[in-house]
mmCIF file of C-alpha atoms and ligand atoms in Angstrom:
data_model
loop_
_atom_site.group_PDB
_atom_site.id
_atom_site.type_symbol
_atom_site.label_atom_id
_atom_site.label_comp_id
_atom_site.label_asym_id
_atom_site.label_seq_id
_atom_site.Cartn_x
_atom_site.Cartn_y
_atom_site.Cartn_z
ATOM 1 C CA MET A 16 76.997 193.660 81.399
ATOM 2 C CA THR A 17 74.176 191.152 80.988
ATOM 3 C CA ASP A 18 71.388 190.949 83.518
ATOM 4 C CA ASN A 19 72.789 187.649 84.754
ATOM 5 C CA LEU A 20 75.862 189.364 86.156
ATOM 6 C CA LEU A 21 74.077 191.937 88.269
ATOM 7 C CA THR A 22 74.167 191.278 91.993
ATOM 8 C CA PRO A 23 70.855 190.811 93.842
ATOM 9 C CA GLY A 24 71.524 193.983 95.845
ATOM 10 C CA LYS A 25 72.027 195.967 92.664
ATOM 11 C CA ARG A 26 68.852 194.577 91.123
ATOM 12 C CA LEU A 27 66.869 195.492 94.232
ATOM 13 C CA GLN A 28 68.239 199.043 94.105
ATOM 14 C CA THR A 29 67.317 199.334 90.436
ATOM 15 C CA VAL A 30 63.758 198.140 91.068
ATOM 16 C CA GLN A 31 63.333 200.484 94.032
ATOM 17 C CA GLN A 32 64.600 203.328 91.872
ATOM 18 C CA ARG A 33 62.144 202.463 89.083
ATOM 19 C CA ILE A 34 59.280 202.503 91.587
ATOM 20 C CA ALA A 35 60.443 205.819 93.076
ATOM 21 C CA ASP A 36 60.869 207.402 89.624
ATOM 22 C CA ALA A 37 57.420 206.275 88.502
ATOM 23 C CA CYS A 38 55.856 207.633 91.698
ATOM 24 C CA ARG A 39 57.490 211.003 91.126
ATOM 25 C CA ARG A 40 56.565 211.081 87.448
ATOM 26 C CA PHE A 41 52.915 210.222 88.031
ATOM 27 C CA GLY A 42 52.339 212.264 91.158
ATOM 28 C CA ARG A 43 52.133 209.349 93.575
ATOM 29 C CA GLU A 44 53.421 209.344 97.152
ATOM 30 C CA ALA A 45 56.685 207.388 97.346
ATOM 31 C CA ASP A 46 55.276 205.104 100.036
ATOM 32 C CA SER A 47 51.998 204.411 98.225
ATOM 33 C CA VAL A 48 53.457 201.490 96.253
ATOM 34 C CA THR A 49 54.563 198.285 97.986
ATOM 35 C CA LEU A 50 57.084 195.894 96.472
ATOM 36 C CA LEU A 51 56.112 192.229 96.392
ATOM 37 C CA ALA A 52 59.123 190.060 95.491
ATOM 38 C CA VAL A 53 57.919 187.218 93.270
ATOM 39 C CA SER A 54 60.142 184.320 94.241
ATOM 40 C CA LYS A 55 58.761 181.334 92.311
ATOM 41 C CA THR A 56 61.544 178.886 91.294
ATOM 42 C CA ARG A 57 64.036 180.693 93.579
ATOM 43 C CA GLY A 58 65.896 178.865 96.321
ATOM 44 C CA GLY A 59 65.475 179.691 99.999
ATOM 45 C CA ASP A 60 69.014 181.122 100.106
ATOM 46 C CA GLU A 61 68.120 183.685 97.434
ATOM 47 C CA LEU A 62 65.088 184.786 99.419
ATOM 48 C CA ARG A 63 67.167 184.981 102.576
ATOM 49 C CA ALA A 64 69.647 187.294 100.833
ATOM 50 C CA MET A 65 66.796 189.484 99.574
ATOM 51 C CA ALA A 66 65.310 189.574 103.086
ATOM 52 C CA ALA A 67 68.685 190.663 104.482
ATOM 53 C CA ASP A 68 68.449 193.654 102.127
ATOM 54 C CA GLY A 69 65.092 194.585 103.645
ATOM 55 C CA VAL A 70 62.490 192.819 101.484
ATOM 56 C CA ARG A 71 59.689 191.471 103.723
ATOM 57 C CA ARG A 72 56.983 190.388 101.265
ATOM 58 C CA PHE A 73 57.296 187.416 98.956
ATOM 59 C CA GLY A 74 54.881 186.122 96.335
ATOM 60 C CA GLU A 75 54.754 182.446 95.374
ATOM 61 C CA ASN A 76 52.891 180.585 92.611
ATOM 62 C CA TYR A 77 53.368 176.910 93.373
ATOM 63 C CA LEU A 78 52.015 175.550 96.633
ATOM 64 C CA GLN A 79 54.468 172.738 97.433
ATOM 65 C CA GLU A 80 57.476 174.870 96.591
ATOM 66 C CA ALA A 81 56.096 177.729 98.663
ATOM 67 C CA LEU A 82 55.372 175.587 101.730
ATOM 68 C CA GLN A 83 58.981 174.379 101.765
ATOM 69 C CA LYS A 84 60.317 177.927 101.697
ATOM 70 C CA ILE A 85 57.841 179.141 104.320
ATOM 71 C CA GLU A 86 59.122 176.451 106.659
ATOM 72 C CA GLU A 87 62.777 176.967 105.773
ATOM 73 C CA LEU A 88 62.557 180.744 106.341
ATOM 74 C CA ASN A 89 60.276 180.569 109.351
ATOM 75 C CA ASP A 90 62.827 182.414 111.514
ATOM 76 C CA LEU A 91 62.589 185.570 109.358
ATOM 77 C CA ASN A 92 58.919 186.399 109.961
ATOM 78 C CA LEU A 93 58.243 187.214 106.327
ATOM 79 C CA GLU A 94 54.873 188.069 104.793
ATOM 80 C CA TRP A 95 53.736 185.408 102.297
ATOM 81 C CA HIS A 96 51.469 186.096 99.345
ATOM 82 C CA PHE A 97 50.011 183.406 97.106
ATOM 83 C CA ILE A 98 49.629 184.621 93.510
ATOM 84 C CA GLY A 99 49.236 181.393 91.501
ATOM 85 C CA PRO A 100 46.267 179.403 90.252
ATOM 86 C CA ILE A 101 44.296 177.764 93.088
ATOM 87 C CA GLN A 102 43.007 174.201 93.057
ATOM 88 C CA SER A 103 40.020 173.984 95.344
ATOM 89 C CA ASN A 104 41.254 170.758 96.980
ATOM 90 C CA LYS A 105 44.478 172.578 97.957
ATOM 91 C CA SER A 106 42.907 175.557 99.672
ATOM 92 C CA LYS A 107 43.584 174.426 103.244
ATOM 93 C CA PRO A 108 47.376 174.946 103.269
ATOM 94 C CA LEU A 109 46.783 178.348 101.674
ATOM 95 C CA ALA A 110 44.442 179.307 104.488
ATOM 96 C CA GLN A 111 46.911 178.015 107.083
ATOM 97 C CA HIS A 112 50.246 179.338 105.871
ATOM 98 C CA PHE A 113 49.748 182.530 103.864
ATOM 99 C CA ASP A 114 49.021 186.151 104.805
ATOM 100 C CA TRP A 115 47.514 187.120 101.449
ATOM 101 C CA VAL A 116 45.960 185.342 98.463
ATOM 102 C CA HIS A 117 45.803 187.461 95.279
ATOM 103 C CA SER A 118 44.338 184.924 92.890
ATOM 104 C CA VAL A 119 40.811 184.273 94.164
ATOM 105 C CA ASP A 120 38.410 184.297 91.226
ATOM 106 C CA ARG A 121 35.406 182.315 92.407
ATOM 107 C CA LEU A 122 33.198 182.147 95.460
ATOM 108 C CA LYS A 123 33.708 178.433 96.057
ATOM 109 C CA ILE A 124 37.434 178.983 96.731
ATOM 110 C CA ALA A 125 36.769 182.016 98.911
ATOM 111 C CA ARG A 126 34.274 180.069 101.046
ATOM 112 C CA ARG A 127 36.751 177.281 101.584
ATOM 113 C CA LEU A 128 39.541 179.709 102.503
ATOM 114 C CA SER A 129 37.264 181.401 105.017
ATOM 115 C CA GLU A 130 36.184 178.089 106.567
ATOM 116 C CA GLN A 131 39.762 176.844 106.700
ATOM 117 C CA ARG A 132 41.453 179.967 108.074
ATOM 118 C CA PRO A 133 42.661 178.984 111.562
ATOM 119 C CA GLU A 134 40.998 180.850 114.435
ATOM 120 C CA GLY A 135 44.282 181.972 115.957
ATOM 121 C CA LEU A 136 45.320 183.912 112.852
ATOM 122 C CA GLU A 137 44.235 187.293 111.516
ATOM 123 C CA PRO A 138 41.671 187.141 108.724
ATOM 124 C CA LEU A 139 43.275 186.161 105.405
ATOM 125 C CA ASN A 140 43.834 189.146 103.083
ATOM 126 C CA ILE A 141 42.249 188.607 99.682
ATOM 127 C CA CYS A 142 42.489 190.149 96.249
ATOM 128 C CA LEU A 143 40.081 189.093 93.536
ATOM 129 C CA GLN A 144 41.801 188.272 90.269
ATOM 130 C CA VAL A 145 40.093 189.927 87.320
ATOM 131 C CA ASN A 146 40.541 188.987 83.681
ATOM 132 C CA VAL A 147 40.726 192.562 82.399
ATOM 133 C CA SER A 148 42.061 191.873 78.947
ATOM 134 C CA GLY A 149 39.331 189.272 78.486
ATOM 135 C CA GLU A 150 41.532 186.856 76.535
ATOM 136 C CA GLN A 151 43.887 183.847 76.705
ATOM 137 C CA SER A 152 44.351 183.375 80.442
ATOM 138 C CA LYS A 153 41.305 181.575 81.743
ATOM 139 C CA SER A 154 42.010 182.746 85.290
ATOM 140 C CA GLY A 155 40.176 185.686 86.703
ATOM 141 C CA ALA A 156 36.603 186.760 87.167
ATOM 142 C CA THR A 157 35.066 188.840 84.396
ATOM 143 C CA LEU A 158 34.220 192.485 85.026
ATOM 144 C CA GLU A 159 30.566 191.436 84.810
ATOM 145 C CA GLU A 160 30.936 188.804 87.535
ATOM 146 C CA LEU A 161 32.980 191.060 89.790
ATOM 147 C CA PRO A 162 30.346 193.093 91.714
ATOM 148 C CA ALA A 163 28.434 190.050 92.988
ATOM 149 C CA LEU A 164 31.622 188.102 93.704
ATOM 150 C CA ALA A 165 33.129 191.016 95.635
ATOM 151 C CA ARG A 166 29.992 191.503 97.713
ATOM 152 C CA ASP A 167 29.830 187.809 98.603
ATOM 153 C CA VAL A 168 33.547 187.505 99.409
ATOM 154 C CA ALA A 169 33.483 190.663 101.525
ATOM 155 C CA ALA A 170 30.810 189.028 103.690
ATOM 156 C CA LEU A 171 32.896 185.959 104.565
ATOM 157 C CA PRO A 172 33.948 186.078 108.218
ATOM 158 C CA ARG A 173 37.541 184.875 108.116
ATOM 159 C CA LEU A 174 38.609 186.817 105.025
ATOM 160 C CA ARG A 175 39.423 190.476 104.571
ATOM 161 C CA LEU A 176 38.761 191.608 101.011
ATOM 162 C CA ARG A 177 41.525 194.109 100.199
ATOM 163 C CA GLY A 178 41.315 194.710 96.468
ATOM 164 C CA LEU A 179 41.846 193.504 92.927
ATOM 165 C CA MET A 180 44.631 191.819 90.997
ATOM 166 C CA ALA A 181 45.252 191.401 87.270
ATOM 167 C CA ILE A 182 47.821 189.895 84.925
ATOM 168 C CA PRO A 183 47.151 191.631 81.601
ATOM 169 C CA ALA A 184 48.487 190.284 78.331
ATOM 170 C CA PRO A 185 52.036 191.583 77.794
ATOM 171 C CA ALA A 186 52.298 194.697 75.615
ATOM 172 C CA ASP A 187 55.343 196.723 74.571
ATOM 173 C CA ASP A 188 53.639 200.052 74.089
ATOM 174 C CA PHE A 189 53.252 202.143 77.244
ATOM 175 C CA GLU A 190 49.782 203.457 76.445
ATOM 176 C CA GLN A 191 48.664 199.944 75.581
ATOM 177 C CA GLN A 192 50.059 198.684 78.899
ATOM 178 C CA ARG A 193 48.074 201.308 80.786
ATOM 179 C CA GLN A 194 44.652 200.361 79.443
ATOM 180 C CA PRO A 195 43.940 197.144 81.371
ATOM 181 C CA PHE A 196 45.362 198.712 84.544
ATOM 182 C CA ARG A 197 43.010 201.646 84.120
ATOM 183 C CA LEU A 198 40.073 199.255 83.781
ATOM 184 C CA LEU A 199 41.081 197.493 86.986
ATOM 185 C CA HIS A 200 41.361 200.805 88.831
ATOM 186 C CA GLN A 201 37.924 201.856 87.596
ATOM 187 C CA ALA A 202 36.488 198.540 88.748
ATOM 188 C CA LEU A 203 37.994 199.121 92.208
ATOM 189 C CA GLU A 204 36.519 202.606 92.399
ATOM 190 C CA GLN A 205 33.105 201.301 91.450
ATOM 191 C CA LEU A 206 33.263 198.688 94.222
ATOM 192 C CA ASN A 207 34.312 201.394 96.657
ATOM 193 C CA ARG A 208 31.354 203.544 95.637
ATOM 194 C CA ASP A 209 29.308 200.498 96.626
ATOM 195 C CA GLY A 210 30.948 200.730 100.048
ATOM 196 C CA LEU A 211 33.512 197.919 100.002
ATOM 197 C CA GLY A 212 36.435 200.018 101.307
ATOM 198 C CA LEU A 213 39.147 198.352 99.220
ATOM 199 C CA ASP A 214 42.723 199.661 99.423
ATOM 200 C CA THR A 215 44.787 197.394 97.162
ATOM 201 C CA LEU A 216 45.485 197.272 93.434
ATOM 202 C CA SER A 217 47.892 194.387 92.837
ATOM 203 C CA MET A 218 49.173 195.083 89.345
ATOM 204 C CA GLY A 219 52.438 195.599 87.482
ATOM 205 C CA MET A 220 55.317 193.188 86.891
ATOM 206 C CA SER A 221 58.950 193.585 85.754
ATOM 207 C CA GLY A 222 57.985 194.732 82.264
ATOM 208 C CA ASP A 223 55.122 197.088 83.049
ATOM 209 C CA LEU A 224 55.445 198.382 86.598
ATOM 210 C CA GLU A 225 55.627 202.035 85.448
ATOM 211 C CA ALA A 226 52.335 201.749 83.545
ATOM 212 C CA ALA A 227 50.732 200.094 86.580
ATOM 213 C CA ILE A 228 51.944 202.837 88.921
ATOM 214 C CA ALA A 229 50.667 205.458 86.467
ATOM 215 C CA GLU A 230 47.232 203.858 86.839
ATOM 216 C CA GLY A 231 47.216 203.554 90.606
ATOM 217 C CA ALA A 232 48.938 200.260 91.516
ATOM 218 C CA THR A 233 49.487 199.932 95.264
ATOM 219 C CA MET A 234 51.415 196.643 95.057
ATOM 220 C CA VAL A 235 53.720 195.666 92.208
ATOM 221 C CA ARG A 236 54.694 192.000 91.807
ATOM 222 C CA ILE A 237 58.300 191.816 90.627
ATOM 223 C CA GLY A 238 60.175 188.606 89.750
ATOM 224 C CA THR A 239 62.815 188.733 86.995
ATOM 225 C CA ALA A 240 63.871 192.341 87.551
ATOM 226 C CA LEU A 241 64.747 191.390 91.150
ATOM 227 C CA PHE A 242 66.104 187.865 90.864
ATOM 228 C CA GLY A 243 67.303 187.758 87.260
ATOM 229 C CA PRO A 244 65.989 185.538 84.479
ATOM 230 C CA ARG A 245 64.102 182.511 85.815
ATOM 231 C CA PRO A 246 65.749 179.152 85.289
ATOM 232 C CA PRO A 247 63.575 176.794 83.237
ATOM 233 C CA LYS A 248 61.215 174.886 85.518
ATOM 234 C CA THR A 249 62.381 171.291 85.847
HETATM 235 C C1 PLP B 322 55.727 185.391 87.733
HETATM 236 C C2 PLP B 322 54.697 186.361 88.142
HETATM 237 C C3 PLP B 322 55.020 187.720 88.367
HETATM 238 C C4 PLP B 322 56.394 188.296 88.168
HETATM 239 O O1 PLP B 322 56.695 188.383 86.810
HETATM 240 P P1 PLP B 322 58.076 189.042 86.316
HETATM 241 O O2 PLP B 322 57.793 189.380 84.907
HETATM 242 O O3 PLP B 322 59.123 188.006 86.489
HETATM 243 O O4 PLP B 322 58.320 190.247 87.163
HETATM 244 C C5 PLP B 322 54.003 188.553 88.815
HETATM 245 N N1 PLP B 322 52.739 188.109 89.007
HETATM 246 C C6 PLP B 322 52.406 186.824 88.790
HETATM 247 C C7 PLP B 322 50.996 186.400 89.033
HETATM 248 C C8 PLP B 322 53.359 185.926 88.344
HETATM 249 O O5 PLP B 322 53.002 184.657 88.125
#
């Protein structure tokens, strides 16, 4: 059976099982890892079906597409996470409509999000994106920039700095997959020694969630393993 023929419910079960198995294997509490369903390019009906199976947290990459789904699924009271690249002139709808932003990598964006977060809402949860493999992807703060950035973001009034996020270069080998995740975890621990009180490591995707859990992931961001192969973006 090809992956295309699996039902969404079956895929969800398989992902939940992978998370549970990895937690057992690496001595983690079963409830210490949260599933974030990455729903970019997926239609509102697919998210609704996933929500009916108990998924509450969705991660989106593209602002316009996300805003449409947030409105369409307003009745479900879902938790919305933005995980894509941020243009500074588009920060206001992020501050207004999301619960979390994982992809903050510079102070200018964080300041705008804090200024634009509506008073009636809880502070916006933030992860700082870190470029741990130090290559290709231009997104993400460097490990050198991180301490000052974290301190400054943590001081912004309408944000709540929760932790770190990374998208390492894909690797097939398990030990190789673990390395960047270990670096991110060490960076988090260093910030916590400096008193920041962070509780979130957003790391691990469909192909490397086990390696991320082995290294302390608290939130895995899963797209294809949950929804099937992504259709080409038109
Ligand atoms: C698309 C995406 C994911 C999910 O990737 P899959 O390999 O489909 O699980 C996770 N994180 C980010 C930032 C993404 O853009």
